[in-house]
Coordinates of C-alpha atoms and ligand atoms in Angstrom, one line a residue:
M1 CA 10.3 5.6 8.8
E2 CA 12.3 5.1 5.7
N3 CA 14.4 2.0 5.9
P4 CA 17.8 2.4 4.0
A5 CA 18.3 -1.3 3.7
Q6 CA 15.4 -1.6 1.2
D7 CA 16.3 -0.3 -2.2
K8 CA 12.9 -0.9 -3.9
A9 CA 9.8 1.2 -3.1
F10 CA 6.2 0.1 -3.3
P11 CA 4.0 3.1 -2.8
V12 CA 0.4 2.4 -2.1
S13 CA -2.4 5.0 -2.6
W14 CA -5.6 5.1 -0.6
D15 CA -7.4 3.8 -3.6
M16 CA -5.0 0.8 -4.0
F17 CA -5.1 0.0 -0.3
H18 CA -8.9 0.1 -0.3
R19 CA -9.1 -2.2 -3.3
D20 CA -6.5 -4.6 -1.8
S21 CA -8.2 -4.6 1.6
R22 CA -11.6 -5.4 -0.1
A23 CA -9.9 -8.2 -1.9
L24 CA -8.7 -9.6 1.4
A25 CA -12.3 -9.3 2.8
W26 CA -13.5 -11.2 -0.2
R27 CA -10.9 -13.9 0.3
L28 CA -11.7 -14.2 4.0
S29 CA -15.5 -14.4 3.4
S30 CA -15.1 -18.0 2.2
E31 CA -12.6 -19.0 4.8
G32 CA -14.7 -19.1 8.0
E33 CA -17.5 -17.7 10.1
W34 CA -15.7 -14.9 12.0
K35 CA -16.8 -14.0 15.6
A36 CA -14.5 -11.1 16.0
I37 CA -11.5 -9.2 14.6
V38 CA -8.3 -8.5 16.5
C39 CA -6.4 -5.8 14.8
I40 CA -2.7 -5.2 15.4
T41 CA -2.2 -1.5 15.9
R42 CA -1.4 0.8 14.3
G43 CA -1.0 -0.6 10.8
G44 CA -3.9 -3.1 11.2
L45 CA -6.5 -0.3 12.1
V46 CA -7.4 0.7 8.5
P47 CA -7.6 -2.8 6.9
A48 CA -9.5 -4.0 9.9
G49 CA -12.1 -1.3 9.5
I50 CA -12.5 -2.1 5.8
V51 CA -12.7 -5.9 6.4
A52 CA -15.2 -5.4 9.3
R53 CA -17.5 -3.3 7.0
E54 CA -17.4 -5.9 4.2
L55 CA -17.9 -8.9 6.4
G56 CA -20.4 -7.3 8.8
I57 CA -18.2 -7.9 11.9
R58 CA -18.9 -5.5 14.8
T59 CA -16.7 -7.0 17.6
I60 CA -13.3 -5.4 16.9
E61 CA -10.5 -5.6 19.5
T62 CA -6.9 -4.2 19.3
V63 CA -3.6 -5.6 20.4
C64 CA -1.1 -2.8 20.7
I65 CA 2.5 -3.7 19.8
A66 CA 5.4 -1.3 19.3
S67 CA 8.7 -2.3 17.7
Y68 CA 11.8 -0.5 18.8
H69 CA 14.6 -0.1 16.3
D70 CA 17.6 0.0 18.5
Y71 CA 20.9 0.8 16.8
D72 CA 22.7 -2.3 17.9
S73 CA 20.0 -4.9 18.0
Q74 CA 17.6 -5.7 15.1
G75 CA 14.7 -4.3 17.2
S76 CA 12.5 -5.5 20.0
L77 CA 8.8 -5.8 20.3
K78 CA 6.7 -4.5 23.3
V79 CA 3.1 -5.5 23.9
I80 CA 1.6 -2.1 25.1
K81 CA -2.0 -3.5 25.4
P82 CA -2.8 -7.2 25.3
I83 CA -6.0 -8.7 23.8
D84 CA -9.1 -8.3 26.0
P85 CA -9.8 -11.5 27.9
K86 CA -13.4 -11.4 26.7
V87 CA -12.1 -11.9 23.1
I88 CA -9.5 -14.5 24.2
D89 CA -12.4 -16.5 25.9
L90 CA -14.6 -16.6 22.8
E91 CA -15.1 -20.2 21.6
D92 CA -12.1 -22.3 22.8
G93 CA -10.0 -19.6 24.4
E94 CA -7.4 -20.1 21.7
G95 CA -8.8 -17.9 19.0
S96 CA -11.0 -20.3 16.9
G97 CA -13.3 -18.1 14.8
V98 CA -11.2 -14.9 15.5
L99 CA -9.6 -13.0 12.6
V100 CA -6.3 -11.3 13.3
I101 CA -5.6 -8.5 10.9
D102 CA -2.5 -6.4 10.1
D103 CA -1.3 -4.3 7.1
L104 CA 1.7 -6.4 6.3
V105 CA 4.0 -9.2 7.4
D106 CA 7.7 -8.6 6.9
T107 CA 9.9 -10.8 9.1
G108 CA 6.9 -12.4 10.8
K109 CA 8.1 -11.3 14.3
T110 CA 4.9 -9.3 15.1
L111 CA 2.5 -12.1 14.0
K112 CA 4.6 -14.6 16.0
V113 CA 4.0 -12.7 19.2
V114 CA 0.2 -12.5 18.6
R115 CA 0.1 -16.2 17.6
E116 CA 1.4 -17.0 21.1
M117 CA -1.7 -15.3 22.5
L118 CA -4.2 -16.8 20.0
P119 CA -2.7 -19.9 18.5
K120 CA -5.9 -21.0 16.6
A121 CA -6.9 -17.6 15.2
H122 CA -6.8 -16.9 11.4
Y123 CA -4.0 -14.5 10.5
A124 CA -4.5 -12.1 7.6
T125 CA -2.5 -9.3 6.1
V126 CA -2.9 -7.2 3.0
Y127 CA 0.8 -7.4 1.9
A128 CA 3.5 -10.0 2.7
K129 CA 7.3 -10.4 2.2
P130 CA 8.7 -13.9 1.6
V131 CA 10.3 -14.3 5.1
G132 CA 7.0 -13.6 6.7
V133 CA 4.8 -15.7 4.5
P134 CA 5.0 -18.9 6.7
M135 CA 3.5 -16.8 9.6
V136 CA 0.4 -15.6 7.8
D137 CA -2.7 -17.6 6.6
T138 CA -4.2 -15.2 4.1
F139 CA -2.6 -12.3 2.2
I140 CA -3.2 -10.5 -1.1
T141 CA 0.1 -9.3 -2.6
E142 CA 3.7 -10.4 -2.0
V143 CA 6.6 -8.0 -2.5
S144 CA 10.3 -8.9 -2.5
Q145 CA 12.1 -8.8 0.8
D146 CA 14.2 -5.8 -0.2
T147 CA 11.1 -3.7 -1.0
W148 CA 9.8 -1.0 1.4
I149 CA 6.0 -0.6 1.3
Y150 CA 4.9 3.0 1.7
F151 CA 1.3 3.2 3.0
P152 CA -1.1 6.0 2.2
W153 CA -1.2 7.3 5.8
D154 CA 2.6 7.8 5.7
M155 CA 2.6 9.8 2.5
G156 CA 1.3 13.1 1.0
W157 CA 1.1 14.9 -2.3
Q158 CA 4.0 17.2 -3.1
F159 CA 4.9 19.5 -6.0
Q160 CA 7.1 17.9 -8.7
P161 CA 9.0 20.6 -10.6
P162 CA 9.0 20.5 -14.4
L163 CA 11.7 18.4 -16.0
S164 CA 13.2 21.3 -17.9
K165 CA 13.7 25.0 -17.1
E166 CA 11.4 27.6 -18.7
T167 CA 12.6 28.4 -22.3
A168 CA 12.3 31.9 -23.8
G169 CA 9.7 30.8 -26.4
Ligands
LIG201 O1 6.6 -8.9 10.3 P1 7.4 -7.8 11.1 O2 8.8 -7.8 10.7 O3 7.1 -7.8 12.5 O4 6.9 -6.4 10.5 C1 5.5 -6.1 10.2 C2 5.0 -5.1 11.3 O5 5.7 -3.9 11.2 C3 4.8 -2.8 11.0 O6 4.4 -2.3 12.3 P2 5.3 -1.3 13.2 O7 5.9 -2.3 14.2 O8 6.1 -0.5 12.3 O9 4.3 -0.5 14.0 P3 3.0 0.4 13.5 O10 2.0 -0.7 12.8 O11 2.4 0.9 14.7 O12 3.5 1.3 12.5 C4 3.6 -3.4 10.3 O13 2.4 -2.7 10.6 C5 3.5 -4.8 10.9 O14 2.8 -4.8 12.1
LIG202 N1 5.8 1.0 6.1 C1 6.4 -0.2 6.2 N2 6.6 -0.7 7.5 C2 7.2 -1.9 7.6 N3 7.5 -2.6 8.7 C3 8.1 -3.7 8.3 N4 8.2 -3.7 6.9 C4 7.6 -2.6 6.5 C5 7.4 -2.0 5.2 O1 7.8 -2.6 4.1 N5 6.8 -0.8 5.1
LIG203 MG1 2.3 -2.7 12.6

Protein backbone atom coordinates (compact mmCIF):
# COMPACT_ATOMS: atom_id res chain seq x y z
CA MET A 1 0.00 0.00 0.00
CA GLU A 2 1.61 3.23 -1.13
CA ASN A 3 2.22 5.65 1.71
CA PRO A 4 1.79 9.26 0.54
CA ALA A 5 3.77 10.57 3.54
CA GLN A 6 6.99 9.09 2.11
CA ASP A 7 8.44 11.04 -0.79
CA LYS A 8 11.45 8.82 -1.55
CA ALA A 9 11.11 5.38 -3.08
CA PHE A 10 13.50 2.45 -2.51
CA PRO A 11 12.49 -0.29 -4.95
CA VAL A 12 14.00 -3.71 -4.15
CA SER A 13 14.24 -6.43 -6.84
CA TRP A 14 14.17 -10.17 -6.05
CA ASP A 15 17.89 -10.29 -6.81
CA MET A 16 18.66 -7.40 -4.43
CA PHE A 17 16.44 -8.89 -1.71
CA HIS A 18 18.08 -12.29 -2.03
CA ARG A 19 21.54 -10.72 -1.84
CA ASP A 20 20.63 -8.60 1.20
CA SER A 21 18.91 -11.53 2.98
CA ARG A 22 22.03 -13.67 2.39
CA ALA A 23 24.13 -10.84 3.82
CA LEU A 24 21.86 -10.89 6.90
CA ALA A 25 22.35 -14.69 7.20
CA TRP A 26 26.11 -14.22 6.95
CA ARG A 27 26.04 -11.56 9.69
CA LEU A 28 23.87 -13.77 11.94
CA SER A 29 26.09 -16.84 11.42
CA SER A 30 28.69 -15.30 13.74
CA GLU A 31 26.22 -13.93 16.29
CA GLY A 32 24.94 -17.11 17.93
CA GLU A 33 23.89 -20.77 17.76
CA TRP A 34 20.26 -20.49 16.64
CA LYS A 35 17.74 -23.10 17.88
CA ALA A 36 14.76 -21.77 15.89
CA ILE A 37 13.48 -18.91 13.76
CA VAL A 38 10.29 -17.01 14.54
CA CYS A 39 9.22 -15.06 11.47
CA ILE A 40 6.81 -12.15 11.63
CA THR A 41 4.27 -12.59 8.85
CA ARG A 42 3.84 -11.69 6.17
CA GLY A 43 6.98 -9.64 5.37
CA GLY A 44 9.28 -11.92 7.38
CA LEU A 45 8.33 -15.07 5.44
CA VAL A 46 10.71 -14.63 2.50
CA PRO A 47 13.79 -13.48 4.47
CA ALA A 48 13.19 -16.23 7.06
CA GLY A 49 13.24 -18.88 4.32
CA ILE A 50 16.50 -17.54 2.90
CA VAL A 51 18.19 -17.25 6.32
CA ALA A 52 16.94 -20.72 7.36
CA ARG A 53 18.48 -22.28 4.23
CA GLU A 54 21.81 -20.47 4.73
CA LEU A 55 22.09 -21.28 8.45
CA GLY A 56 20.66 -24.83 8.29
CA ILE A 57 17.74 -24.02 10.63
CA ARG A 58 14.70 -26.25 10.26
CA THR A 59 12.48 -25.16 13.19
CA ILE A 60 10.57 -22.19 11.78
CA GLU A 61 7.63 -20.68 13.64
CA THR A 62 5.39 -17.74 12.70
CA VAL A 63 3.87 -14.94 14.72
CA CYS A 64 1.04 -13.37 12.72
CA ILE A 65 0.57 -9.64 13.25
CA ALA A 66 -1.69 -7.31 11.25
CA SER A 67 -1.49 -3.53 11.39
CA TYR A 68 -4.63 -1.54 10.76
CA HIS A 69 -4.23 1.88 9.26
CA ASP A 70 -7.29 3.65 10.64
CA TYR A 71 -7.92 7.09 9.28
CA ASP A 72 -7.90 8.89 12.62
CA SER A 73 -5.30 6.92 14.62
CA GLN A 74 -1.76 6.16 13.49
CA GLY A 75 -2.74 2.48 13.25
CA SER A 76 -3.16 -0.42 15.66
CA LEU A 77 -1.51 -3.84 15.71
CA LYS A 78 -3.43 -7.11 16.21
CA VAL A 79 -1.77 -10.45 17.06
CA ILE A 80 -3.71 -12.88 14.86
CA LYS A 81 -1.59 -15.92 15.83
CA PRO A 82 0.79 -15.96 18.82
CA ILE A 83 4.09 -17.86 18.97
CA ASP A 84 3.69 -21.62 19.57
CA PRO A 85 4.37 -22.39 23.28
CA LYS A 86 6.83 -25.12 22.18
CA VAL A 87 9.05 -22.40 20.73
CA ILE A 88 8.48 -20.05 23.68
CA ASP A 89 9.58 -22.88 26.01
CA LEU A 90 12.88 -23.55 24.20
CA GLU A 91 15.89 -22.80 26.47
CA ASP A 92 14.85 -20.24 29.12
CA GLY A 93 11.30 -19.57 27.93
CA GLU A 94 12.29 -15.99 27.11
CA GLY A 95 13.74 -16.53 23.64
CA SER A 96 17.45 -17.18 24.20
CA GLY A 97 18.83 -18.81 21.04
CA VAL A 98 15.74 -17.82 19.02
CA LEU A 99 16.08 -15.65 15.91
CA VAL A 100 13.13 -13.32 15.16
CA ILE A 101 13.11 -12.21 11.52
CA ASP A 102 11.20 -9.52 9.65
CA ASP A 103 11.71 -7.70 6.35
CA LEU A 104 12.07 -4.24 7.84
CA VAL A 105 11.70 -2.16 10.99
CA ASP A 106 10.09 1.27 10.50
CA THR A 107 8.69 2.79 13.74
CA GLY A 108 9.62 -0.35 15.71
CA LYS A 109 6.02 -0.94 16.86
CA THR A 110 5.85 -4.48 15.45
CA LEU A 111 9.16 -5.60 16.98
CA LYS A 112 8.13 -4.03 20.30
CA VAL A 113 5.05 -6.29 20.43
CA VAL A 114 7.13 -9.42 19.68
CA ARG A 115 9.85 -8.41 22.18
CA GLU A 116 7.18 -8.58 24.90
CA MET A 117 6.64 -12.25 23.96
CA LEU A 118 10.35 -13.18 23.64
CA PRO A 119 12.47 -10.58 25.49
CA LYS A 120 15.78 -12.46 25.07
CA ALA A 121 15.46 -13.41 21.40
CA HIS A 122 17.72 -11.87 18.74
CA TYR A 123 15.83 -9.47 16.43
CA ALA A 124 16.95 -9.17 12.81
CA THR A 125 15.55 -7.35 9.78
CA VAL A 126 16.93 -6.83 6.27
CA TYR A 127 16.15 -3.10 6.19
CA ALA A 128 15.73 -0.47 8.93
CA LYS A 129 14.60 3.14 9.28
CA PRO A 130 16.24 5.37 11.91
CA VAL A 131 13.29 5.45 14.35
CA GLY A 132 13.18 1.63 14.44
CA VAL A 133 16.96 1.03 14.76
CA PRO A 134 16.91 0.90 18.59
CA MET A 135 14.38 -1.97 18.41
CA VAL A 136 16.48 -4.26 16.17
CA ASP A 137 19.73 -6.15 16.95
CA THR A 138 20.99 -6.86 13.42
CA PHE A 139 20.05 -5.31 10.07
CA ILE A 140 21.76 -4.80 6.72
CA THR A 141 20.67 -1.52 5.11
CA GLU A 142 19.27 1.67 6.67
CA VAL A 143 17.07 4.01 4.64
CA SER A 144 15.82 7.47 5.65
CA GLN A 145 12.56 7.75 7.60
CA ASP A 146 10.81 9.42 4.64
CA THR A 147 11.66 6.56 2.27
CA TRP A 148 9.08 3.93 1.30
CA ILE A 149 10.62 0.53 0.57
CA TYR A 150 8.94 -1.36 -2.29
CA PHE A 151 9.44 -5.12 -1.93
CA PRO A 152 9.64 -7.47 -4.92
CA TRP A 153 6.44 -9.28 -3.93
CA ASP A 154 4.57 -5.93 -4.13
CA MET A 155 5.81 -5.05 -7.61
CA GLY A 156 5.68 -6.26 -11.22
CA TRP A 157 7.13 -5.41 -14.59
CA GLN A 158 5.25 -2.89 -16.69
CA PHE A 159 5.69 -1.36 -20.13
CA GLN A 160 7.56 1.97 -20.20
CA PRO A 161 6.52 3.97 -23.33
CA PRO A 162 9.36 5.52 -25.37
CA LEU A 163 10.48 8.98 -24.31
CA SER A 164 9.63 10.56 -27.64
CA LYS A 165 6.88 9.97 -30.20
CA GLU A 166 7.65 8.11 -33.42
CA THR A 167 9.22 10.41 -36.03
CA ALA A 168 8.59 10.16 -39.78
CA GLY A 169 12.23 9.13 -40.50
O1 LIG B 1 8.28 -1.01 12.51
P1 LIG B 1 6.81 -0.87 12.12
O2 LIG B 1 6.36 0.55 12.02
O3 LIG B 1 5.92 -1.75 12.94
O4 LIG B 1 6.70 -1.37 10.58
C1 LIG B 1 7.36 -2.53 10.14
C2 LIG B 1 6.34 -3.62 9.85
O5 LIG B 1 5.40 -3.17 8.83
C3 LIG B 1 5.34 -4.11 7.75
O6 LIG B 1 4.38 -5.13 8.00
P2 LIG B 1 2.79 -4.87 7.82
O7 LIG B 1 2.28 -4.51 9.18
O8 LIG B 1 2.61 -3.91 6.70
O9 LIG B 1 2.20 -6.29 7.46
P3 LIG B 1 2.74 -7.38 6.39
O10 LIG B 1 4.17 -7.75 6.82
O11 LIG B 1 1.79 -8.51 6.54
O12 LIG B 1 2.72 -6.73 5.05
C4 LIG B 1 6.71 -4.76 7.77
O13 LIG B 1 6.66 -6.07 7.20
C5 LIG B 1 7.05 -4.84 9.26
O14 LIG B 1 6.51 -6.01 9.83
N1 LIG C 1 6.43 -1.98 1.91
C1 LIG C 1 6.67 -1.27 3.04
N2 LIG C 1 5.96 -1.52 4.16
C2 LIG C 1 6.25 -0.77 5.25
N3 LIG C 1 5.69 -0.80 6.51
C3 LIG C 1 6.31 0.15 7.24
N4 LIG C 1 7.25 0.79 6.51
C4 LIG C 1 7.23 0.22 5.27
C5 LIG C 1 7.97 0.46 4.06
O1 LIG C 1 8.85 1.33 3.96
N5 LIG C 1 7.64 -0.31 2.99
MG1 LIG D 1 5.28 -7.07 8.36
